[in-house]
Coordinates of C-alpha atoms and ligand atoms in Angstrom, one line a residue:
X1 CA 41.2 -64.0 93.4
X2 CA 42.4 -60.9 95.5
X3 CA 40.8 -59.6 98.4
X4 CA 39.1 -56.1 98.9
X5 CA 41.9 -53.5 100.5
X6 CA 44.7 -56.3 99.6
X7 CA 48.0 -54.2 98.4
X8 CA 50.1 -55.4 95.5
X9 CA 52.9 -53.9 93.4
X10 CA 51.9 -53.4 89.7
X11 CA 53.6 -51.7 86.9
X12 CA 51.0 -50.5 84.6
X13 CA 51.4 -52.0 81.0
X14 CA 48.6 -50.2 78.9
X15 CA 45.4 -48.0 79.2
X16 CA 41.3 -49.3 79.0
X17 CA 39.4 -47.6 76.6
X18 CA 37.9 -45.8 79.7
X19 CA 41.0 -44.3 80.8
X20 CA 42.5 -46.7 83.8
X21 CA 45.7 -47.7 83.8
X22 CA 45.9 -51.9 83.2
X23 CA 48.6 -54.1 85.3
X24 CA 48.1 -57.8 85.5
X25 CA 49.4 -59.7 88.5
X26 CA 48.7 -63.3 89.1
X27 CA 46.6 -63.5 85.8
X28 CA 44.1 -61.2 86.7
X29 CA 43.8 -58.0 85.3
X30 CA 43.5 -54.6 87.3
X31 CA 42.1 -51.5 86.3
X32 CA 43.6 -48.6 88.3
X33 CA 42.7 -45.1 88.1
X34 CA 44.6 -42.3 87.3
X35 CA 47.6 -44.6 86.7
X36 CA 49.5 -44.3 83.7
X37 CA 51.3 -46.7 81.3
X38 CA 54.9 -46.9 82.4
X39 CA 54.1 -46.2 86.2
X40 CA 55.3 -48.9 89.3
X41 CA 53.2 -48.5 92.1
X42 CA 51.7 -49.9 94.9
X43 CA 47.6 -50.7 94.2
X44 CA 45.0 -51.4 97.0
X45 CA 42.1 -53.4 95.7
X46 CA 38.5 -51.9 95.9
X47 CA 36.8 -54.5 94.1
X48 CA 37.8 -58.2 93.2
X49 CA 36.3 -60.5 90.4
X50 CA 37.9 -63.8 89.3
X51 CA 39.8 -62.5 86.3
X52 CA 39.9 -58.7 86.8
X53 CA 39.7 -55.9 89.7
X54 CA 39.9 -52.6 90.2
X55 CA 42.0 -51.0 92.5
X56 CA 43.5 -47.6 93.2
X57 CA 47.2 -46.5 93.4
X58 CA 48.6 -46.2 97.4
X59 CA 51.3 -45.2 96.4
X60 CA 53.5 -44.1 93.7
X61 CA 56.9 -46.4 93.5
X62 CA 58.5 -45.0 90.5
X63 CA 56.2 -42.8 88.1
X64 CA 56.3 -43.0 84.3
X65 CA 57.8 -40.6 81.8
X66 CA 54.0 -40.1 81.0
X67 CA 52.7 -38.7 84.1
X68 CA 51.8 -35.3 85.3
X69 CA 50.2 -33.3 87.6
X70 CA 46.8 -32.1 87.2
X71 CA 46.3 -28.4 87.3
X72 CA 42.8 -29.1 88.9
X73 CA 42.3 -29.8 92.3
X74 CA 39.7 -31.9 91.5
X75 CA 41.3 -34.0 89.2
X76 CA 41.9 -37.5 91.4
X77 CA 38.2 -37.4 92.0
X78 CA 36.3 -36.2 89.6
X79 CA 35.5 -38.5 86.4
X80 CA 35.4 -36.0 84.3
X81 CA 38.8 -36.1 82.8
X82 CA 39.6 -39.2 82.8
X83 CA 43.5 -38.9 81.4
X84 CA 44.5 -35.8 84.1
X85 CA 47.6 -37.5 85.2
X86 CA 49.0 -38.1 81.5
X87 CA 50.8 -35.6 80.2
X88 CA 49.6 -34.0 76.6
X89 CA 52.1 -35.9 74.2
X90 CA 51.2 -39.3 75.6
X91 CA 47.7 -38.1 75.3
X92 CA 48.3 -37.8 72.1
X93 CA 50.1 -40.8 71.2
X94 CA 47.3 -43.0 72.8
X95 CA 44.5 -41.8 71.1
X96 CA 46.8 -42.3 68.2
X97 CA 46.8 -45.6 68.6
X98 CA 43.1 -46.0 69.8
X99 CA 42.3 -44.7 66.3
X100 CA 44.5 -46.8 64.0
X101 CA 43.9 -49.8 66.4
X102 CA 40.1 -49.3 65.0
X103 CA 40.8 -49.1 61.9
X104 CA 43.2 -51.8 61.8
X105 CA 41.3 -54.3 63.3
X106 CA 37.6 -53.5 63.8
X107 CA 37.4 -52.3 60.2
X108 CA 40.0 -54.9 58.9
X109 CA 42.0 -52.4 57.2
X110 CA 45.4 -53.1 57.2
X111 CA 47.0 -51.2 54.8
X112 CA 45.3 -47.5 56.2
X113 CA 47.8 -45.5 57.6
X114 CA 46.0 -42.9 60.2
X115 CA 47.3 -39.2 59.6
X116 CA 49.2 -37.6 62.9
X117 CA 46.2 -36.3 65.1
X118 CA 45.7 -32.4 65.4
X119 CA 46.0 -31.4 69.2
X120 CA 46.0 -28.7 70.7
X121 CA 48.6 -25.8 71.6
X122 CA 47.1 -25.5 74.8
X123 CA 44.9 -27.7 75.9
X124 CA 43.5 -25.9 78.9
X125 CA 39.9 -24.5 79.8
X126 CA 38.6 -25.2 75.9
X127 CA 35.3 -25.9 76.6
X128 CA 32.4 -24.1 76.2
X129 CA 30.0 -26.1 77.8
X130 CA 29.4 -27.4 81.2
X131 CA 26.9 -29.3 83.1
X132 CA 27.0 -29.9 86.9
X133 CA 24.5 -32.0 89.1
X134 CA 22.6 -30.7 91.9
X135 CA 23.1 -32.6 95.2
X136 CA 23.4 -32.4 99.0
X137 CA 26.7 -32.7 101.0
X138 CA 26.5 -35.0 103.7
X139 CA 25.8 -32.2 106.1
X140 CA 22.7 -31.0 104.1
X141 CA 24.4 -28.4 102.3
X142 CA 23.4 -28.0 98.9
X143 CA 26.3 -28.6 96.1
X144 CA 26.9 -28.9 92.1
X145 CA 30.0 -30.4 91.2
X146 CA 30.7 -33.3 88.7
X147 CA 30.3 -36.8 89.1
X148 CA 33.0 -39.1 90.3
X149 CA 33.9 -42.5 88.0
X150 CA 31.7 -45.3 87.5
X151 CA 29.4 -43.8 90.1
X152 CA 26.8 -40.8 90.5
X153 CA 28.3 -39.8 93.5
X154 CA 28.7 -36.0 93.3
X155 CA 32.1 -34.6 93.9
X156 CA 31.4 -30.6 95.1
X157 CA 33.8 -28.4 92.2
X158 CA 34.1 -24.6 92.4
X159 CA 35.5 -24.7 89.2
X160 CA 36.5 -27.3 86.2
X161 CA 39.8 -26.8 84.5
X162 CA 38.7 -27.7 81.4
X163 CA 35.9 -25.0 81.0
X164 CA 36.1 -20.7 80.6
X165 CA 37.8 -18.5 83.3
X166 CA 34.8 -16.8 85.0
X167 CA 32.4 -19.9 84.5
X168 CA 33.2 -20.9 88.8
X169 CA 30.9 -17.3 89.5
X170 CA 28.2 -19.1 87.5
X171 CA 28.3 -21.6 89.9
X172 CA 28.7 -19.8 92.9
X173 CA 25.7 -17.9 92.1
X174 CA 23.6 -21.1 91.9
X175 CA 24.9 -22.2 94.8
X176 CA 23.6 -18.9 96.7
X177 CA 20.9 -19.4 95.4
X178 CA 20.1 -23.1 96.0
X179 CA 20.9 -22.4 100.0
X180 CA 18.9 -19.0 99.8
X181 CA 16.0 -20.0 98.1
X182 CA 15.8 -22.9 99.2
X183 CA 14.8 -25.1 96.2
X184 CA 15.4 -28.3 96.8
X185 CA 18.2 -30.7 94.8
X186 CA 17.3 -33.8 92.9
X187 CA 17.9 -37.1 94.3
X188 CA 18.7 -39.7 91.9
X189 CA 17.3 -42.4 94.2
X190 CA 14.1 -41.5 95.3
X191 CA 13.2 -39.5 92.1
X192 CA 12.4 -36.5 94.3
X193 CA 13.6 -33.0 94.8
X194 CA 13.7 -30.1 91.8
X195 CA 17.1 -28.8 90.6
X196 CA 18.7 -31.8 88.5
X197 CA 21.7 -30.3 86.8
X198 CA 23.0 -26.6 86.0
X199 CA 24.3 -26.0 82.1
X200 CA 26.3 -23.3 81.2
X201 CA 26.7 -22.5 77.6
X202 CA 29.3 -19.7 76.3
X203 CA 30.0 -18.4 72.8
X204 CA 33.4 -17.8 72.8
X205 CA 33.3 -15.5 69.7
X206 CA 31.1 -13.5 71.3
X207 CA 31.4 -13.8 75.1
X208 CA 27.5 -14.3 75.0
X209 CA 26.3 -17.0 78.1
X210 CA 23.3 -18.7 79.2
X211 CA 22.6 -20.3 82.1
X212 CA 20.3 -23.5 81.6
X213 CA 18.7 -25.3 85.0
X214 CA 17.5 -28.9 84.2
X215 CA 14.4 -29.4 86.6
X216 CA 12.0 -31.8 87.8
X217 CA 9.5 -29.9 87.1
X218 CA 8.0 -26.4 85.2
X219 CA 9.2 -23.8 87.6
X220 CA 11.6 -22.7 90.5
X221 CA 11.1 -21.0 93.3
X222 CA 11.9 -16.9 93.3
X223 CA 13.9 -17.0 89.5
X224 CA 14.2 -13.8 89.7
X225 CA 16.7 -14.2 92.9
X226 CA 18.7 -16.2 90.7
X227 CA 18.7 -14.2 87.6
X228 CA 19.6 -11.0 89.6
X229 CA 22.4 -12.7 90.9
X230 CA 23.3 -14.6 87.5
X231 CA 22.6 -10.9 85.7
X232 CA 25.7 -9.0 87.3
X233 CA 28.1 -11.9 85.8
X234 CA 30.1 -10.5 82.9
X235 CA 28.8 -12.0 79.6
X236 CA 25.4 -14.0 80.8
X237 CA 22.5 -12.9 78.2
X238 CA 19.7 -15.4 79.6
X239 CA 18.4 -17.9 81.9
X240 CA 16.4 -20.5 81.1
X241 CA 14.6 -23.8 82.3
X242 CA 14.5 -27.4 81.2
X243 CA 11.7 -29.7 82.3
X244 CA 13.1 -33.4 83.1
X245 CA 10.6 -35.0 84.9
X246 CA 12.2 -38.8 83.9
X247 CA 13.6 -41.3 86.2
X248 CA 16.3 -41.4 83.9
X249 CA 20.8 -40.3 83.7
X250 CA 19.5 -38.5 80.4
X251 CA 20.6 -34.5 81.3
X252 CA 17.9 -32.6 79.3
X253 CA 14.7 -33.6 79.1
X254 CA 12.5 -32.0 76.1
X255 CA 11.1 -29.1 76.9
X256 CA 12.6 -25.4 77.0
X257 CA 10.9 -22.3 79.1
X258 CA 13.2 -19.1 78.8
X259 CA 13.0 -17.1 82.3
X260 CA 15.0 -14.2 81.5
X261 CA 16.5 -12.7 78.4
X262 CA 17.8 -14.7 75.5
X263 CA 17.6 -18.5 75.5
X264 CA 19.7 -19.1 72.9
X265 CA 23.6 -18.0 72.8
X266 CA 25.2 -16.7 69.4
X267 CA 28.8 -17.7 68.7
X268 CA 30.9 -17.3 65.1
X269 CA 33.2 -20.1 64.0
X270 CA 34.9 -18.7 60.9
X271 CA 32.8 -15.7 59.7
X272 CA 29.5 -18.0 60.3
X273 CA 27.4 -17.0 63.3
X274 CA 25.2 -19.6 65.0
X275 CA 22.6 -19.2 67.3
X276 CA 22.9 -22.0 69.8
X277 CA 19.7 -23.6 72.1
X278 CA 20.9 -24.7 75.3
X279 CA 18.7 -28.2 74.0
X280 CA 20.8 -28.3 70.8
X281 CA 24.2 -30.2 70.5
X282 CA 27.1 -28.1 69.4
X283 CA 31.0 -28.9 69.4
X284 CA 32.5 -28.0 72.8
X285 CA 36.0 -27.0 71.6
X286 CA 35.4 -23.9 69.3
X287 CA 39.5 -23.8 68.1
X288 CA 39.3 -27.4 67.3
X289 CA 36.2 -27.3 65.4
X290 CA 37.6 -24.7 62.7
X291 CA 40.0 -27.5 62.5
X292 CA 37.8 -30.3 62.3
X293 CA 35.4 -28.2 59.9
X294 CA 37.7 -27.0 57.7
X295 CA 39.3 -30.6 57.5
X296 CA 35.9 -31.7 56.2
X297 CA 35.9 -28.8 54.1
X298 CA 38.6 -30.0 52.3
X299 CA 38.0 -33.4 52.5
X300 CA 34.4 -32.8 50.8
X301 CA 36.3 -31.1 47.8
X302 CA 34.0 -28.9 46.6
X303 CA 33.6 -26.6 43.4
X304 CA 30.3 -25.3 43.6
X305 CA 28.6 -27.9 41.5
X306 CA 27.9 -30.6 44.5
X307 CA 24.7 -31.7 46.2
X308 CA 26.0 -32.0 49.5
X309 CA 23.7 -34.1 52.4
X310 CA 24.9 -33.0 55.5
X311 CA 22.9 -36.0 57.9
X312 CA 23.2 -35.4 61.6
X313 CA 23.4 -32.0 61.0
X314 CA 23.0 -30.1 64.5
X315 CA 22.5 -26.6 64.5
X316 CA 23.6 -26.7 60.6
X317 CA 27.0 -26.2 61.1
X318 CA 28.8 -28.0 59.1
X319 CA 25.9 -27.9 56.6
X320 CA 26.4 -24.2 56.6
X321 CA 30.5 -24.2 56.6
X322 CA 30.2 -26.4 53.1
X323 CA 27.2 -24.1 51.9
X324 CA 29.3 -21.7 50.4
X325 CA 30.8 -23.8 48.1
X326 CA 28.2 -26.0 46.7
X327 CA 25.1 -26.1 44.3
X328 CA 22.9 -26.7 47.2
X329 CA 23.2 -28.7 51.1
X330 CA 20.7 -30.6 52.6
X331 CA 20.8 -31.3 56.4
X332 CA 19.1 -33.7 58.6
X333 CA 19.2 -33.8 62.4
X334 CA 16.6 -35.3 65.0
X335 CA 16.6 -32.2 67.5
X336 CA 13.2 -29.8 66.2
X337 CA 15.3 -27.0 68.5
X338 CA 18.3 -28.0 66.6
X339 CA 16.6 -27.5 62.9
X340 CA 14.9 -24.3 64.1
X341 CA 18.6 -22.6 64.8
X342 CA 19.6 -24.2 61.2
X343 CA 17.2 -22.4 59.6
X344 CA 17.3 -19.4 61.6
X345 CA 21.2 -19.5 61.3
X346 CA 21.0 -19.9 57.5
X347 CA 18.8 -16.7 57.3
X348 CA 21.2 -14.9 59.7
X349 CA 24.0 -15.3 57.6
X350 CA 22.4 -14.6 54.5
X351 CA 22.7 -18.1 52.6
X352 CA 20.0 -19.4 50.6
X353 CA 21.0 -22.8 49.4
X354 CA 20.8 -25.1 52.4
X355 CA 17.6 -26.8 53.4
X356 CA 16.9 -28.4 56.8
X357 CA 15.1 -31.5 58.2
X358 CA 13.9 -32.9 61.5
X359 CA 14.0 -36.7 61.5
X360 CA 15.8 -39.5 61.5
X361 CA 18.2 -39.4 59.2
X362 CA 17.7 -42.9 58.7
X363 CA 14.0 -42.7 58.2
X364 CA 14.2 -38.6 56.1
X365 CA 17.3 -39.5 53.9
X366 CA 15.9 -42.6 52.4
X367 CA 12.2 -40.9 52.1
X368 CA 13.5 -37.6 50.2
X369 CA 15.6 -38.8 47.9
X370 CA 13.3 -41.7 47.1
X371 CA 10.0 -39.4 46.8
X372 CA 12.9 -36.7 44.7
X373 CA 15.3 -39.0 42.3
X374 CA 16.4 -36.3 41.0
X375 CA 17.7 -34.5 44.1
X376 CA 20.9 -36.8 44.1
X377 CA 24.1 -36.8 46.1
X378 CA 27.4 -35.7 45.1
X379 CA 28.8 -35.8 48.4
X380 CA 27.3 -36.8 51.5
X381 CA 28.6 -35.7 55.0
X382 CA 27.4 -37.8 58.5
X383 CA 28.5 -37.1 61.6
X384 CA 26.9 -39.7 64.0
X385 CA 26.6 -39.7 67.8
X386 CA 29.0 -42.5 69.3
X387 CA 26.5 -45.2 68.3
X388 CA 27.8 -44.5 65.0
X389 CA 24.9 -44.7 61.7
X390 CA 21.9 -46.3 61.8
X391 CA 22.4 -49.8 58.6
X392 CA 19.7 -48.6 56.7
X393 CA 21.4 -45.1 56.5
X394 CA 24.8 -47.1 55.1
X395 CA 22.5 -49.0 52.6
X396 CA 20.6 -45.9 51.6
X397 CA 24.3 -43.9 51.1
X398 CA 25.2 -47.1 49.5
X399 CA 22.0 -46.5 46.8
X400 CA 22.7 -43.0 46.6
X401 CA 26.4 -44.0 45.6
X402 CA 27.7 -40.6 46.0
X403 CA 31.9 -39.6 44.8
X404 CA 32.8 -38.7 48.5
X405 CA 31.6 -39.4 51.7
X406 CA 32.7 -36.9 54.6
X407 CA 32.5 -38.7 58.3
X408 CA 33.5 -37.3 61.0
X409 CA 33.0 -39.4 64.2
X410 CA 33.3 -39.2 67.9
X411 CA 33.9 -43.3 68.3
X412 CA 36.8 -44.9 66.2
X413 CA 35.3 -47.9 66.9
X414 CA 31.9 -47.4 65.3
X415 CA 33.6 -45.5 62.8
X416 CA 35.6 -48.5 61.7
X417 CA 32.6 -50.9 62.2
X418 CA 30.8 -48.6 59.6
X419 CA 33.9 -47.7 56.8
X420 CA 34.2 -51.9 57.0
X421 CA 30.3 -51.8 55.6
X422 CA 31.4 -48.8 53.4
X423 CA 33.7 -50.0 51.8
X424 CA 32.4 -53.6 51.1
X425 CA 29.9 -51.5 49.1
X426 CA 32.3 -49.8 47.0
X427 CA 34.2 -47.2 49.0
X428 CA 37.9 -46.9 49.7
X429 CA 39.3 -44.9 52.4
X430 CA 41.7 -42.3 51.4
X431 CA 42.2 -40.2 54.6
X432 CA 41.5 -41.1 58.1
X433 CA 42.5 -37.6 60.1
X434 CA 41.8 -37.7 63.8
X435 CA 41.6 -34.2 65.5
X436 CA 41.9 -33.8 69.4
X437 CA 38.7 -32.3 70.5
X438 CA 38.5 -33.4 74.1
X439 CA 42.3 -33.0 76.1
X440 CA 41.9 -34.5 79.5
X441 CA 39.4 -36.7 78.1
X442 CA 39.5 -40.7 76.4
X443 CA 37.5 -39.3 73.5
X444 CA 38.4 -38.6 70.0
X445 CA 37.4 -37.5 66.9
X446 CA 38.4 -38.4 63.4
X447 CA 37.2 -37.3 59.9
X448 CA 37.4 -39.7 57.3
X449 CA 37.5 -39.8 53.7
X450 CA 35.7 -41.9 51.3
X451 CA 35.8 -42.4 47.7
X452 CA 33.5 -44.1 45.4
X453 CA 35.3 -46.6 43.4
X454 CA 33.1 -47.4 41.2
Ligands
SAH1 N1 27.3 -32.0 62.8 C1 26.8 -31.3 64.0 C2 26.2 -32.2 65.0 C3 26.9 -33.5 65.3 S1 26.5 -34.4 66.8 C4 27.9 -30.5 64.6 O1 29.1 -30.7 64.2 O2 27.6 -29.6 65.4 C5 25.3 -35.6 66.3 C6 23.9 -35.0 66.0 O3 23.1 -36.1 65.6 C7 23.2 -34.4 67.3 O4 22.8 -33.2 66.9 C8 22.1 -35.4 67.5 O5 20.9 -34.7 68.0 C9 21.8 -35.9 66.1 N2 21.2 -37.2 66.0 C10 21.2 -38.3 66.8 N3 20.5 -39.3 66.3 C11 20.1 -39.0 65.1 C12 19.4 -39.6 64.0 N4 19.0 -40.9 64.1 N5 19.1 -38.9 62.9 C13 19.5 -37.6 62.8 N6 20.2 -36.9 63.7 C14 20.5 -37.6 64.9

């Protein structure tokens, strides 16, 4: 076993699946940060076990042909991006791998070859979303930043690399106004204190913004001090509140009060608008989502004919993207905030044959199309959270035995576990297409497709 602060030379062999580099020395493995495969360099050990520690590099004693440097200053700290120090193409290559590792030998499929993942051209300051906790700087001073690795330890951030030019006056407005104001931070430990996280939204179609605070409570102290400040910032339409009152690391809590002017943000992808609640999920990377959606477009293969079940439907867009092209599209989604911009977005863009659901898609798609036999399913679309489908969804697709299944998933590894059950019941993959909608980041996404063989 090592000892804490002990240095040793490692060359790092391979990557976890939560972005630290992996050496082995002695027959203990050690999971170093912001190390990449390929680098030598000297690690001092932060925390020892019997067969693995974790260390950090001292120093850098030859670097790998995979290694960068950051663009953000923040990058060695902050957890946020947890494959800074890789440069794009290995970024690429590894998630790559991730996938077709997955597939290969979660799902058992060994004669799948994955498709060459879709990155990006440039895979800066894509995202249109960002949320930053509320804390206090050891000398009291109030501060939003972004968490560091493995802990919630806040490391202060004017600005995120990943995220819109013009987003760091969004948070230096909140900043002003946490100091002036004096509304007090949350504190994680003691449960107490108001301002829990700041979320920023953008449409990048549009320009359109909206500022969401997460609070521990139903109101802050002089809003309008905020909003006035928050007002003058190119492009921010609304202010708005979410009541978290839980002793919990869940961001949003379920309540919404708008403050000032709109609480919802309207952006286009394609020539579809959406209007977006700050409690609603919606992809963060708006180039890569015409990708990914277009992808399932295809993959769906569509003549106007098809019953299309969109489960895990969001704000409806996918549901929406395929609407144009099929008899009629049903989606499901758990969010009530989330089904209320489906609908409204539906309206909006003036398409009348795509219904929405709250519930469980587990518990809704089962009850609809057993209470309706005759609604039926032509092609069914999920797109899970990481957790992947719920079994009774699987069985119930199973039942439904539709020609194609559409999923697109944010974990290759549930995504393999569920194609496995899939196919035992009578699918066969015949395109597994991952698409790089998080640079910086460990996650991917893939869309898969599914045909009955039946
Ligand atoms: N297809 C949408 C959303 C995908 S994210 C898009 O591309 O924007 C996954 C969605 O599943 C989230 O909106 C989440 O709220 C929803 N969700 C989570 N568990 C669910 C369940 N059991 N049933 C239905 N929806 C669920």
């Amino acid at each position: 076993m090592f000892q804490k602060n002990q240095l040793l030379t490692l060359t790092i062999e391979d990557i976890s699946d939560t972005g630290e580099g992996i050496g082995h020395a002695d027959g203990i493995t050690v999971f170093v940060k912001n190390a990449v495969p390929g680098d030598t360099c000297e690690v001092r050990i932060l925390k020892a076990k019997k067969t693995y520690a974790f260390g950090k590099t001292e120093r850098l004693i030859r670097p790998s042909a995979g290694r960068t440097e950051p663009l953000c200053p923040v990058a060695a700290r902050c957890g946020g991006c947890q494959l800074s120090f890789m440069n794009y193409q290995e970024q690429l290559r590894l998630k790559q791998k991730k996938v077709q590792d997955c597939i290969t030998r979660i799902g058992g499929f060994t004669d799948v070859t994955v498709e060459p993942i879709i990155g990006m051209d440039d895979p800066h300051a894509y995202r249109n979303k960002g949320q930053f906790p509320a804390g206090r700087a050891a000398d009291g001073t109030p501060v939003l930043g972004f968490y560091a690795g493995r802990t919630h330890r806040i490391i202060p951030t004017e600005a995120c690399g990943m995220l819109w030019p013009g987003h760091e006056r969004i948070l230096q407005a909140v900043r002003e106004y946490l100091a002036a104001s004096g509304a007090e931070p949350y504190d994680e430990e003691t449960g107490r204190g108001l301002i829990r996280h700041v979320l920023m939204r953008k449409g990048f179609a549009t320009g359109e913004t909206v500022v969401c605070l997460v609070v521990n409570g139903t109101k802050i102290p002089v809003p309008e001090m905020l909003w006035e400040k928050l007002n003058k910032i190119p492009g921010v339409v609304g202010l708005c509140l979410n009541v978290n009152r839980e002793k919990t690391n869940v961001i949003l809590g379920d309540r919404l009060i708008p403050l000032f002017g709109k609480a919802s943000v309207t952006d286009r992808i394609g020539d579809i608008s959406f209007e977006i609640s700050p409690m609603a999920f919606y992809q963060v990377n708006p180039v890569q989502t015409k990708v990914l959606y277009e992808k399932a477009l295809a993959f769906a293969g569509l003549t106007g004919k098809e019953t299309v079940w969109d489960l895990y439907c969001g704000i409806g867009t996918i549901s929406l993207f395929l609407a144009k092209h099929a008899k009629h599209v049903y989606g499901v989604e758990i969010i009530p905030e989330a089904i209320e911009n489906a609908k409204a977005n539906a309206a909006a863009n003036g398409i009348g044959n795509a219904s929405f659901y709250v519930g469980a898609a587990e518990d809704v798609f089962p009850e609809l199309t057993g209470k309706n036999p005759d609604i039926g399913a032509d092609v069914i679309v999920v797109d899970p959270p990481r957790k992947g489908c719920d079994e009774v969804l699987l069985s119930t697709m199973l039942k439904m035995a539709p020609s194609r299944i559409v999923y697109v998933s944010c974990d290759p590894a549930t995504l393999a576990r569920d194609l496995k059950i899939l196919c035992a019941g009578g699918y066969r993959i015949e395109r597994v297409q991952p698409v790089d909608q998080f640079p910086g980041s460990v996650h991917v996404e893939t869309v898969c497709l599914l045909s009955n063989i039946h």
